[in-house]
Amino acid sequence: MAEQEQPPTVVSSEPTPKVPMGTRISNKARHLVTKVTTRDGWVGDYDFGWLCMPTLPYGKAGARKLPPFYGLDDDIPLLLAMVCGFQHALAMLAGLITPPIIFSSALSLDASTSSYLISSSLIGCGILSAVQMARIPLWGRYYWGTGLLTVVGISFATLSTGFSIFNSLYADGTCPSTTSATGTVTRGPCPDAYGMLLGTSMLCSLLNMGLSFAPAKTLKRIFPPVVTGTVIVMIGASLVGESGVVNWGGGSACHERPADGIFRLCPTIFAPRAAPWGSAQYIGLGFLSFVTILLVELFGSPFLKASFVYELRMIPFDPPFFRHKIRMPQSLSVLSSAALWPVQQLKIHPPAILPMLAVYISLAMEAIGDITASAEVSRVAVEGYEFDTRIQGGVLGDGIGGLLSGLMTNPPLSIFAQNNGVIAITRCANRKAGWWCCSFLILFGILGKISGVFLSIPNPVLGGVTTFLFATVMTSGIRVLSYITWSRRNRFTLAAAMSFGVGNLLAPTWYTFLFEDVDNPSPGLRGLFDSITIVLSTPFLSAGIVSVLLNLILPDNEVVPKDQPPEPTEHDIEAHPIVHHDTESISSDEKKRKESA
């Protein structure tokens, strides 16, 4: 049932009387005591059965009363804030643990370093998410943060670019690798490459800090849905092929099925039940994760459907970490022993500057769309002065977060939209739930054994789930594209961008030999060639650059065609169309006559 619209709030021109500090502290203390000592303060009137009870598919949907909606700063029951915060944390875990695991695998890092990177990711995301929610005022009209229940994580755009950078470092001998007599190449551990990624990322974060001071309307005009949708589609598609199905088949180190060496079997020849990449048991185990996702979608409660980590743990395997008790001193020692590992190796890799600048531009695109979606699902204004300051604060938060995340030994931590679905399901956009979410993430990071549990997940299980996760990223991009106006200009822009992006995706070595005929280039020129090669060989970067350039130079003087798609409903949190008004649009009466015919 549609909710009744609230009347507009009348703002009085008279100044609000200032409440003495002592009175404010006394009122807050009384409110806190009431909150923790009464049933209404803990539970309120929220229907927890609606949130936690499983559902039966194909049955007749009964009339269930929806729970109340809790806005950004509404008074919310303590238990609900904890439960919703815990659900937000669970919804984030799959996106937070996947990049560190994939980076560790790509660089052949040891288990202790991989465990540290997962803990660092969780703690860093908890801290920087809290800053985004706080919306710290700076000067004038500028803020740091959105003031919404927005969370940050390692963008998947960094994964694709990181793969290209790492490949170039192994190819030029910066990272160690060995070639056997049969031509099999085995990559050795290369923590220096990760330090180069972090150092270069910290330098390039200055770009987003500068972009945040540009007018929000200008940013939205440069990055319309035809650009952002194309970039998101290519990010998801490239990750499905570069990481998802590769891990599904057994792991990235053994996916080329070398004839000799420790990686001729997956995960290594020393594993108890090792098998070649793509063996039936690996494909079947990954498929089992897909079946688990399907069963949760059919029978799971709203709480369970939004929690990817539960689906990982429901898959039957027996990791050794469950056979030991978690001990706090050992967990804390994980942080103290590895805290300075990558910081001592931070370096700037000049050929990676241009690709990372493009990554930060894509992060700004994502931030604008994600903040818009978060504001819409939180039922706050999506236009006007306040909304523009939220975009400014969010983009600035991504820039400062990129600098701080490098010091926290993380790749760029930026706003992502996974949690908007949780807000829509739970009807809770309250920032107090966000504070609890940040607390849980930091707690998960401090408990070092938690990261060990995630590392114990077999590659095929992780690959099956992340393949689905990356495919949902691609689907989100398709949904954004479905709401653009299909004029000739947009079709041409999309076709040109996809030509480069999909071409890169299907023929990854397309640009590898572009500068092969240049004799004896200087070190500076060689660095420039490497930068261009990395950009051109990363599908979403090449497609994004083409779409941005064509969007800027092609004239926009067409009449919107009659096949303009319908506008999304108020509950659509993924797509935000540009609405054009013209005299040739099909009227509603004509549409009804065509539908009846």
Coordinates of C-alpha atoms in Angstrom, one line a residue:
M1 CA 0.0 0.0 0.0
A2 CA 1.4 3.4 -1.0
E3 CA 2.3 5.6 1.9
Q4 CA 0.7 9.0 2.4
E5 CA 2.9 11.9 1.5
Q6 CA 3.9 14.1 4.4
P7 CA 3.1 17.8 4.3
P8 CA 6.0 20.1 3.7
T9 CA 7.8 21.3 6.8
V10 CA 7.4 24.9 7.5
V11 CA 10.6 26.5 8.6
S12 CA 10.2 29.4 11.0
S13 CA 12.3 32.5 10.4
E14 CA 12.7 33.1 14.2
P15 CA 16.0 32.0 15.6
T16 CA 16.0 28.8 17.7
P17 CA 16.7 29.5 21.3
K18 CA 20.1 28.1 22.4
V19 CA 19.8 25.3 24.9
P20 CA 22.4 25.4 27.7
M21 CA 25.1 22.7 27.5
G22 CA 24.2 21.3 30.9
T23 CA 20.6 20.9 29.9
R24 CA 21.5 19.1 26.7
I25 CA 23.8 16.7 28.5
S26 CA 21.1 16.0 31.1
N27 CA 18.5 15.3 28.4
K28 CA 20.8 13.0 26.5
A29 CA 21.7 11.1 29.7
R30 CA 18.0 10.6 30.5
H31 CA 17.2 9.5 26.9
L32 CA 20.1 7.0 27.1
V33 CA 18.9 5.6 30.4
T34 CA 15.4 5.2 29.0
K35 CA 16.7 3.6 25.9
V36 CA 18.7 0.8 27.6
T37 CA 16.2 0.1 30.4
T38 CA 12.9 -0.2 28.6
R39 CA 11.5 -2.7 26.2
D40 CA 10.4 0.1 23.8
G41 CA 14.0 1.4 23.8
W42 CA 15.4 -2.0 22.8
V43 CA 12.7 -3.5 20.5
G44 CA 10.2 -0.8 19.7
D45 CA 7.4 -1.9 17.3
Y46 CA 9.5 -3.4 14.6
D47 CA 8.4 -6.7 13.2
F48 CA 11.5 -8.9 13.5
G49 CA 9.6 -11.9 12.4
W50 CA 9.1 -10.3 9.0
L51 CA 12.9 -9.7 8.8
C52 CA 14.1 -13.1 10.0
M53 CA 11.5 -15.7 9.0
P54 CA 12.1 -17.8 5.9
T55 CA 9.8 -17.6 3.0
L56 CA 8.0 -20.3 0.9
P57 CA 8.1 -19.9 -2.9
Y58 CA 5.2 -20.1 -5.2
G59 CA 2.7 -19.7 -2.4
K60 CA 0.0 -17.0 -2.3
A61 CA 1.5 -13.9 -0.8
G62 CA -0.3 -12.9 2.3
A63 CA -1.0 -9.3 3.3
R64 CA 1.9 -8.6 5.7
K65 CA 2.2 -5.3 7.4
L66 CA 5.5 -3.6 6.5
P67 CA 7.6 -2.4 9.5
P68 CA 8.0 1.4 9.9
F69 CA 10.7 3.2 7.9
Y70 CA 13.5 4.7 10.0
G71 CA 15.2 7.8 8.4
L72 CA 18.7 9.0 8.8
D73 CA 18.5 10.4 12.3
D74 CA 15.2 8.9 13.6
D75 CA 15.1 7.4 17.1
I76 CA 15.6 3.7 16.5
P77 CA 15.4 0.7 18.9
L78 CA 18.8 -0.5 20.0
L79 CA 18.3 -4.1 19.0
L80 CA 17.1 -3.1 15.5
A81 CA 20.2 -0.8 15.1
M82 CA 22.5 -3.7 16.1
V83 CA 20.7 -6.3 13.8
C84 CA 20.6 -4.0 10.8
G85 CA 24.2 -2.9 11.4
F86 CA 25.2 -6.6 11.6
Q87 CA 23.3 -7.3 8.4
H88 CA 25.1 -4.4 6.6
A89 CA 28.4 -5.8 7.7
L90 CA 27.5 -9.3 6.5
A91 CA 26.3 -7.8 3.1
M92 CA 29.7 -6.1 2.8
L93 CA 31.9 -9.0 3.6
A94 CA 31.9 -10.7 0.2
G95 CA 33.0 -7.5 -1.4
L96 CA 35.6 -6.7 1.2
I97 CA 37.4 -10.0 1.4
T98 CA 37.4 -10.8 -2.3
P99 CA 39.9 -8.2 -3.5
P100 CA 42.6 -9.0 -0.9
I101 CA 42.3 -12.7 -1.6
I102 CA 42.5 -12.1 -5.4
F103 CA 45.5 -9.7 -5.1
S104 CA 47.3 -12.2 -2.8
S105 CA 46.7 -15.0 -5.3
A106 CA 47.9 -12.8 -8.3
L107 CA 51.1 -11.9 -6.5
S108 CA 51.7 -15.4 -4.9
L109 CA 51.8 -13.9 -1.4
D110 CA 52.0 -16.2 1.6
A111 CA 49.1 -17.0 3.9
S112 CA 50.1 -14.7 6.8
T113 CA 50.3 -11.7 4.4
S114 CA 47.0 -12.6 2.8
S115 CA 45.4 -12.9 6.3
Y116 CA 46.8 -9.5 7.2
L117 CA 45.4 -7.9 4.0
I118 CA 41.9 -9.1 4.8
S119 CA 42.1 -7.8 8.4
S120 CA 43.4 -4.5 7.1
S121 CA 40.6 -4.2 4.5
L122 CA 37.9 -4.8 7.2
I123 CA 39.4 -2.3 9.6
G124 CA 40.0 0.4 7.0
C125 CA 36.5 0.0 5.6
G126 CA 35.0 0.3 9.0
I127 CA 36.9 3.5 9.8
L128 CA 36.4 5.3 6.5
S129 CA 32.7 4.2 6.3
A130 CA 32.2 5.9 9.6
V131 CA 33.8 9.1 8.3
Q132 CA 31.5 9.1 5.2
M133 CA 28.4 8.8 7.5
A134 CA 29.6 11.5 9.8
R135 CA 29.7 14.2 7.1
I136 CA 32.3 16.4 8.7
P137 CA 31.9 20.1 7.9
L138 CA 35.1 21.8 6.5
W139 CA 34.6 25.4 5.5
G140 CA 31.9 27.2 3.6
R141 CA 29.7 24.8 1.7
Y142 CA 32.2 22.0 1.7
Y143 CA 32.0 18.7 3.6
W144 CA 33.9 15.5 4.1
G145 CA 31.4 12.6 3.7
T146 CA 27.8 12.2 2.6
G147 CA 25.9 12.1 5.8
L148 CA 24.0 9.0 4.5
L149 CA 24.3 5.3 5.4
T150 CA 27.0 5.0 2.7
V151 CA 29.8 2.4 3.1
V152 CA 33.1 2.1 1.4
G153 CA 35.0 -0.9 0.0
I154 CA 37.7 -1.8 -2.4
S155 CA 36.3 -1.0 -5.8
F156 CA 36.4 -3.9 -8.3
A157 CA 37.7 -1.4 -10.9
T158 CA 41.0 -1.6 -9.0
L159 CA 41.2 -5.3 -9.5
S160 CA 41.1 -5.2 -13.3
T161 CA 43.7 -2.4 -13.5
G162 CA 45.8 -4.1 -10.8
F163 CA 46.0 -7.3 -13.0
S164 CA 47.3 -5.2 -15.9
I165 CA 49.9 -3.5 -13.8
F166 CA 51.1 -6.8 -12.2
N167 CA 51.3 -8.5 -15.6
S168 CA 53.6 -5.7 -16.9
L169 CA 55.8 -5.9 -13.8
Y170 CA 56.2 -9.7 -14.2
A171 CA 56.8 -9.2 -17.9
D172 CA 59.6 -6.6 -17.5
G173 CA 61.4 -8.7 -14.8
T174 CA 60.5 -6.4 -11.8
C175 CA 58.7 -9.3 -10.2
P176 CA 60.4 -12.7 -10.2
S177 CA 59.3 -15.6 -12.4
T178 CA 60.9 -18.8 -13.6
T179 CA 60.5 -20.5 -16.9
S180 CA 61.0 -24.3 -17.0
A181 CA 62.4 -26.3 -19.9
T182 CA 58.9 -26.9 -21.2
G183 CA 58.2 -23.2 -21.3
T184 CA 56.0 -23.1 -18.2
V185 CA 56.2 -19.8 -16.4
T186 CA 55.8 -19.8 -12.6
R187 CA 55.4 -16.5 -10.9
G188 CA 57.1 -15.9 -7.6
P189 CA 56.0 -13.8 -4.7
C190 CA 56.1 -10.0 -5.4
P191 CA 55.1 -7.8 -2.5
D192 CA 56.9 -4.9 -4.1
A193 CA 54.2 -4.8 -6.8
Y194 CA 51.6 -4.3 -4.2
G195 CA 53.6 -1.5 -2.6
M196 CA 53.8 0.1 -6.1
L197 CA 50.1 -0.1 -6.5
L198 CA 49.5 1.5 -3.1
G199 CA 52.0 4.3 -3.6
T200 CA 50.7 5.2 -7.0
S201 CA 47.1 5.1 -5.8
M202 CA 48.0 7.5 -3.0
L203 CA 49.4 10.0 -5.5
C204 CA 46.5 9.7 -7.9
S205 CA 43.9 10.2 -5.1
L206 CA 44.7 14.0 -5.5
L207 CA 42.6 13.9 -8.6
N208 CA 39.4 13.0 -6.8
M209 CA 40.1 15.6 -4.2
G210 CA 40.2 18.2 -7.0
L211 CA 37.1 16.8 -8.8
S212 CA 35.1 17.1 -5.5
F213 CA 35.3 20.9 -5.8
A214 CA 33.8 21.0 -9.3
P215 CA 30.0 21.6 -9.5
A216 CA 27.9 18.5 -9.1
K217 CA 26.0 19.3 -12.3
T218 CA 29.2 19.5 -14.3
L219 CA 30.3 16.0 -13.1
K220 CA 26.9 14.6 -13.9
R221 CA 27.0 16.1 -17.4
I222 CA 30.5 14.7 -18.1
F223 CA 29.5 11.2 -16.7
P224 CA 25.9 10.6 -17.8
P225 CA 24.4 7.1 -17.6
V226 CA 25.6 6.1 -21.1
V227 CA 29.2 6.5 -19.7
T228 CA 28.7 5.0 -16.2
G229 CA 26.6 2.1 -17.5
T230 CA 29.3 1.2 -20.1
V231 CA 32.1 1.3 -17.5
I232 CA 30.1 -0.8 -14.9
V233 CA 29.3 -3.5 -17.6
M234 CA 32.9 -3.8 -18.6
I235 CA 34.1 -4.0 -15.0
G236 CA 31.8 -6.9 -14.2
A237 CA 32.4 -8.7 -17.5
S238 CA 36.2 -8.5 -17.2
L239 CA 36.2 -9.7 -13.6
V240 CA 34.1 -12.7 -14.5
G241 CA 36.7 -13.8 -17.0
E242 CA 39.9 -12.7 -15.2
S243 CA 39.0 -13.9 -11.7
G244 CA 35.6 -15.5 -11.2
V245 CA 35.6 -18.5 -13.5
V246 CA 39.4 -18.9 -13.1
N247 CA 39.0 -19.5 -9.4
W248 CA 36.0 -21.6 -10.1
G249 CA 38.2 -24.0 -12.1
G250 CA 40.7 -24.4 -9.3
G251 CA 42.7 -21.2 -8.9
S252 CA 44.6 -18.5 -10.8
A253 CA 48.1 -20.0 -10.3
C254 CA 47.2 -23.3 -12.1
H255 CA 44.7 -22.2 -14.7
E256 CA 47.1 -22.6 -17.6
R257 CA 47.6 -26.3 -16.6
P258 CA 51.5 -26.2 -16.7
A259 CA 53.2 -29.5 -17.5
D260 CA 55.5 -29.3 -14.5
G261 CA 56.1 -27.4 -11.3
I262 CA 54.1 -27.2 -8.1
F263 CA 51.1 -25.7 -9.9
R264 CA 50.5 -28.5 -12.4
L265 CA 47.7 -29.5 -10.0
C266 CA 45.4 -27.1 -8.1
P267 CA 45.8 -25.5 -5.7
T268 CA 49.3 -27.1 -5.5
I269 CA 50.8 -30.6 -5.9
F270 CA 51.1 -30.7 -2.1
A271 CA 47.3 -30.4 -1.4
P272 CA 45.6 -33.6 -0.1
R273 CA 43.2 -34.0 -3.1
A274 CA 44.9 -32.0 -5.8
A275 CA 43.6 -32.2 -9.3
P276 CA 44.3 -30.4 -12.7
W277 CA 42.5 -27.1 -13.3
G278 CA 39.0 -27.5 -14.6
S279 CA 38.5 -31.0 -13.1
A280 CA 35.0 -32.2 -12.5
Q281 CA 35.3 -31.9 -8.7
Y282 CA 36.2 -28.2 -8.9
I283 CA 33.5 -27.4 -11.4
G284 CA 31.0 -29.3 -9.2
L285 CA 32.1 -27.6 -6.0
G286 CA 31.7 -24.2 -7.7
F287 CA 28.3 -25.2 -9.0
L288 CA 27.3 -26.2 -5.5
S289 CA 27.8 -22.6 -4.4
F290 CA 25.5 -21.5 -7.2
V291 CA 22.8 -24.0 -6.0
T292 CA 23.2 -22.6 -2.5
I293 CA 22.6 -19.1 -3.7
L294 CA 19.5 -20.3 -5.5
L295 CA 18.1 -22.0 -2.4
V296 CA 18.7 -18.9 -0.3
E297 CA 16.9 -16.9 -2.9
L298 CA 14.0 -19.3 -2.9
F299 CA 13.6 -20.0 0.8
G300 CA 15.8 -17.4 2.7
S301 CA 14.5 -14.6 4.9
P302 CA 15.1 -11.0 3.9
F303 CA 18.0 -11.0 6.4
L304 CA 19.6 -14.1 4.9
K305 CA 19.2 -13.0 1.2
A306 CA 21.3 -9.9 1.8
S307 CA 24.2 -11.8 3.5
F308 CA 26.6 -13.4 1.0
V309 CA 28.8 -14.6 3.8
Y310 CA 26.1 -17.0 5.0
E311 CA 25.9 -18.6 1.6
L312 CA 29.7 -19.2 1.7
R313 CA 29.5 -20.8 5.1
M314 CA 26.5 -23.0 4.2
I315 CA 28.5 -24.9 1.6
P316 CA 29.7 -28.2 3.1
F317 CA 33.5 -28.2 3.5
D318 CA 35.7 -28.6 6.6
P319 CA 38.3 -25.9 7.0
P320 CA 40.9 -26.5 9.7
F321 CA 40.2 -23.1 11.3
F322 CA 37.0 -24.5 12.8
R323 CA 38.9 -27.0 14.8
H324 CA 40.6 -24.5 17.0
K325 CA 39.4 -21.9 19.4
I326 CA 39.9 -18.2 18.7
R327 CA 42.4 -16.6 21.1
M328 CA 42.4 -12.9 21.3
P329 CA 46.2 -12.5 22.0
Q330 CA 47.0 -14.4 18.8
S331 CA 44.4 -12.5 16.9
L332 CA 45.9 -9.1 18.0
S333 CA 49.4 -10.4 17.1
V334 CA 48.4 -10.7 13.5
L335 CA 48.1 -6.9 13.3
S336 CA 51.2 -6.1 15.3
S337 CA 53.5 -8.4 13.4
A338 CA 52.4 -7.2 9.9
A339 CA 51.4 -3.7 10.5
L340 CA 54.4 -2.1 8.9
W341 CA 54.9 -4.6 6.1
P342 CA 53.8 -2.8 3.0
V343 CA 54.3 0.7 4.4
Q344 CA 58.0 0.2 4.2
Q345 CA 57.8 -0.7 0.5
L346 CA 55.5 2.1 -0.7
K347 CA 56.7 3.2 -4.1
I348 CA 55.4 5.2 -7.1
H349 CA 55.4 3.2 -10.3
P350 CA 55.3 5.9 -13.1
P351 CA 53.8 3.6 -15.8
A352 CA 50.8 3.0 -13.4
I353 CA 50.0 6.7 -12.9
L354 CA 47.9 7.1 -16.0
P355 CA 45.9 3.9 -15.4
M356 CA 45.3 4.8 -11.8
L357 CA 44.1 8.3 -12.7
A358 CA 41.6 6.7 -15.0
V359 CA 40.5 4.4 -12.1
Y360 CA 39.9 7.4 -9.9
I361 CA 37.8 9.0 -12.6
S362 CA 35.7 5.8 -12.7
L363 CA 35.4 5.9 -8.9
A364 CA 34.0 9.4 -9.1
M365 CA 31.4 8.1 -11.7
E366 CA 30.5 5.3 -9.3
A367 CA 30.3 7.7 -6.3
I368 CA 27.8 10.0 -8.0
G369 CA 25.5 7.1 -8.9
D370 CA 25.8 5.4 -5.6
I371 CA 25.2 8.5 -3.6
T372 CA 22.1 9.2 -5.7
A373 CA 20.8 5.7 -5.1
S374 CA 21.5 5.9 -1.4
A375 CA 19.7 9.3 -1.1
E376 CA 16.7 8.0 -3.0
V377 CA 16.3 4.8 -1.0
S378 CA 16.9 6.8 2.2
R379 CA 14.0 9.2 1.2
V380 CA 16.0 12.4 1.2
A381 CA 16.3 15.0 -1.6
V382 CA 18.0 13.9 -4.8
E383 CA 18.4 17.4 -6.1
G384 CA 19.1 20.8 -4.7
Y385 CA 21.8 22.4 -2.6
E386 CA 21.9 19.7 0.1
F387 CA 22.1 16.9 -2.4
D388 CA 25.0 18.6 -4.3
T389 CA 26.9 18.9 -1.0
R390 CA 26.4 15.2 -0.4
I391 CA 28.0 14.4 -3.8
Q392 CA 30.8 16.9 -3.1
G393 CA 31.4 15.4 0.3
G394 CA 31.3 11.8 -1.0
V395 CA 33.7 12.4 -3.9
L396 CA 36.1 14.3 -1.5
G397 CA 35.7 11.4 0.9
D398 CA 36.8 9.0 -1.8
G399 CA 39.8 11.1 -2.6
I400 CA 41.0 11.5 1.0
G401 CA 40.0 7.8 1.6
G402 CA 42.3 6.8 -1.3
L403 CA 45.2 8.6 0.4
L404 CA 44.4 7.2 3.9
S405 CA 43.7 3.7 2.6
G406 CA 47.2 3.5 1.2
L407 CA 48.6 4.2 4.6
M408 CA 46.2 1.5 5.9
T409 CA 47.8 -0.9 3.3
N410 CA 44.7 -1.0 1.2
P411 CA 43.9 -0.1 -2.4
P412 CA 41.5 2.8 -3.0
L413 CA 38.5 2.5 -0.7
S414 CA 35.5 4.1 -2.3
I415 CA 31.7 4.3 -2.0
F416 CA 29.8 1.2 -3.2
A417 CA 26.1 0.5 -3.5
Q418 CA 25.7 -3.1 -2.1
N419 CA 24.1 -1.8 1.0
N420 CA 21.3 0.1 -0.7
G421 CA 19.5 -3.2 -1.2
V422 CA 19.8 -3.8 2.6
I423 CA 18.2 -0.4 3.3
A424 CA 15.4 -1.2 0.9
I425 CA 14.7 -4.6 2.4
T426 CA 14.9 -3.6 6.1
R427 CA 13.3 -0.1 5.7
C428 CA 16.1 1.2 7.9
A429 CA 18.3 4.0 6.6
N430 CA 19.3 5.1 10.1
R431 CA 22.9 6.2 10.6
K432 CA 23.0 4.5 14.1
A433 CA 22.7 1.2 12.3
G434 CA 25.7 2.4 10.2
W435 CA 27.7 3.0 13.3
W436 CA 27.1 -0.5 14.4
C437 CA 28.0 -1.8 11.0
C438 CA 31.4 0.0 11.2
S439 CA 32.0 -1.4 14.7
F440 CA 31.3 -4.9 13.5
L441 CA 33.7 -4.5 10.6
I442 CA 36.5 -3.3 12.8
L443 CA 35.8 -6.1 15.3
F444 CA 36.0 -8.7 12.4
G445 CA 39.3 -7.2 11.4
I446 CA 40.8 -7.3 14.9
L447 CA 39.9 -11.0 15.2
G448 CA 42.7 -12.4 13.1
K449 CA 41.1 -15.9 13.0
I450 CA 38.2 -14.4 11.1
S451 CA 40.4 -13.7 8.1
G452 CA 41.8 -17.2 8.4
V453 CA 38.3 -18.6 8.1
F454 CA 37.8 -16.7 4.8
L455 CA 41.2 -17.8 3.5
S456 CA 40.2 -21.4 4.2
I457 CA 37.4 -21.2 1.6
P458 CA 38.4 -23.3 -1.4
N459 CA 39.0 -21.5 -4.6
P460 CA 36.1 -23.2 -6.5
V461 CA 33.6 -22.1 -3.8
L462 CA 35.0 -18.6 -3.8
G463 CA 35.0 -18.6 -7.6
G464 CA 31.4 -19.7 -7.9
V465 CA 30.2 -17.0 -5.5
T466 CA 32.4 -14.2 -6.9
T467 CA 31.3 -15.2 -10.5
F468 CA 27.8 -14.5 -9.4
L469 CA 28.9 -11.3 -7.6
F470 CA 30.7 -10.0 -10.6
A471 CA 27.8 -10.9 -12.8
T472 CA 25.5 -8.8 -10.6
V473 CA 27.9 -5.8 -11.2
M474 CA 27.5 -6.3 -14.9
T475 CA 23.8 -6.6 -14.5
S476 CA 23.7 -3.3 -12.7
G477 CA 25.4 -1.7 -15.6
I478 CA 23.0 -3.1 -18.0
R479 CA 20.1 -1.8 -15.9
V480 CA 21.6 1.7 -16.0
L481 CA 21.9 1.5 -19.8
S482 CA 18.3 0.3 -20.1
Y483 CA 17.1 3.7 -18.9
I484 CA 19.1 5.9 -21.3
T485 CA 17.3 7.5 -24.2
W486 CA 18.2 5.4 -27.3
S487 CA 19.0 8.2 -29.6
R488 CA 21.5 7.8 -32.5
R489 CA 24.0 9.7 -30.4
N490 CA 23.8 7.3 -27.5
R491 CA 23.8 4.3 -29.7
F492 CA 26.9 5.4 -31.5
T493 CA 28.7 6.2 -28.2
L494 CA 27.8 2.9 -26.7
A495 CA 28.8 0.9 -29.9
A496 CA 32.1 2.7 -30.2
A497 CA 32.9 2.2 -26.5
M498 CA 32.0 -1.5 -26.6
S499 CA 34.1 -2.0 -29.7
F500 CA 37.2 -1.3 -27.7
G501 CA 36.0 -2.8 -24.4
V502 CA 34.7 -6.1 -25.7
G503 CA 37.6 -6.3 -28.2
N504 CA 40.0 -6.1 -25.2
L505 CA 38.0 -8.6 -23.3
L506 CA 38.0 -11.2 -26.1
A507 CA 41.6 -10.6 -27.3
P508 CA 43.6 -9.6 -24.2
T509 CA 46.9 -9.4 -26.1
W510 CA 45.6 -7.0 -28.7
Y511 CA 47.7 -4.0 -27.6
T512 CA 50.7 -6.0 -26.2
F513 CA 52.9 -5.4 -29.3
L514 CA 51.7 -1.8 -30.1
F515 CA 55.2 -0.2 -29.5
E516 CA 57.3 -3.3 -30.4
D517 CA 58.9 -1.6 -33.4
V518 CA 60.2 1.4 -31.5
D519 CA 64.0 0.9 -31.2
N520 CA 65.8 1.7 -28.0
P521 CA 63.2 4.0 -26.3
S522 CA 64.5 6.1 -23.4
P523 CA 63.3 5.1 -19.8
G524 CA 60.8 7.9 -19.8
L525 CA 59.4 7.0 -23.2
R526 CA 59.3 3.3 -22.2
G527 CA 57.3 4.3 -19.1
L528 CA 54.8 6.2 -21.2
F529 CA 54.5 3.3 -23.6
D530 CA 53.8 1.0 -20.6
S531 CA 51.1 3.4 -19.3
I532 CA 49.3 3.5 -22.6
T533 CA 49.5 -0.3 -23.0
I534 CA 48.0 -0.8 -19.5
V535 CA 45.2 1.6 -20.2
L536 CA 44.4 0.1 -23.6
S537 CA 44.6 -3.5 -22.4
T538 CA 42.1 -2.8 -19.5
P539 CA 38.6 -3.2 -20.9
F540 CA 36.7 -0.8 -18.8
L541 CA 39.4 1.9 -19.1
S542 CA 39.5 1.9 -22.9
A543 CA 35.7 1.7 -23.1
G544 CA 35.3 4.5 -20.5
I545 CA 37.7 6.9 -22.2
V546 CA 36.0 6.4 -25.6
S547 CA 32.5 6.9 -24.1
V548 CA 33.6 10.1 -22.2
L549 CA 35.3 11.6 -25.3
L550 CA 32.3 10.9 -27.6
N551 CA 29.8 12.2 -25.0
L552 CA 31.7 15.5 -24.9
I553 CA 32.2 16.0 -28.7
L554 CA 29.0 14.6 -30.2
P555 CA 26.2 17.2 -30.5
D556 CA 23.0 16.5 -28.4
N557 CA 20.4 18.1 -30.7
E558 CA 18.2 15.1 -31.4
V559 CA 14.5 14.7 -30.6
V560 CA 14.0 11.8 -28.2
P561 CA 12.8 8.7 -30.2
K562 CA 9.4 7.1 -29.6
D563 CA 11.0 4.0 -28.0
Q564 CA 12.1 6.0 -25.0
P565 CA 11.9 3.6 -22.0
P566 CA 9.6 4.3 -19.0
E567 CA 10.9 6.1 -16.0
P568 CA 11.8 3.9 -13.0
T569 CA 9.5 3.8 -10.0
E570 CA 10.3 5.6 -6.8
H571 CA 11.6 2.3 -5.4
D572 CA 14.1 1.8 -8.2
I573 CA 17.5 2.4 -6.6
E574 CA 19.7 1.4 -9.4
A575 CA 18.9 3.6 -12.4
H576 CA 18.3 7.3 -12.7
P577 CA 17.3 8.3 -16.3
I578 CA 17.7 11.6 -17.9
V579 CA 14.2 12.7 -18.8
H580 CA 13.7 14.7 -22.0
H581 CA 10.4 16.4 -22.9
D582 CA 9.4 16.7 -26.6
T583 CA 6.3 17.0 -28.7
E584 CA 6.8 13.7 -30.5
S585 CA 6.6 11.5 -27.4
I586 CA 3.9 8.9 -27.5
S587 CA 1.0 10.0 -25.3
S588 CA -0.4 7.7 -22.5
D589 CA -3.6 7.2 -24.5
E590 CA -1.7 5.9 -27.5
K591 CA 0.3 3.6 -25.3
K592 CA -2.9 2.2 -23.8
R593 CA -4.4 1.6 -27.2
K594 CA -1.3 -0.2 -28.4
E595 CA -1.2 -2.4 -25.2
S596 CA -4.9 -3.3 -25.6
A597 CA -4.3 -4.2 -29.2

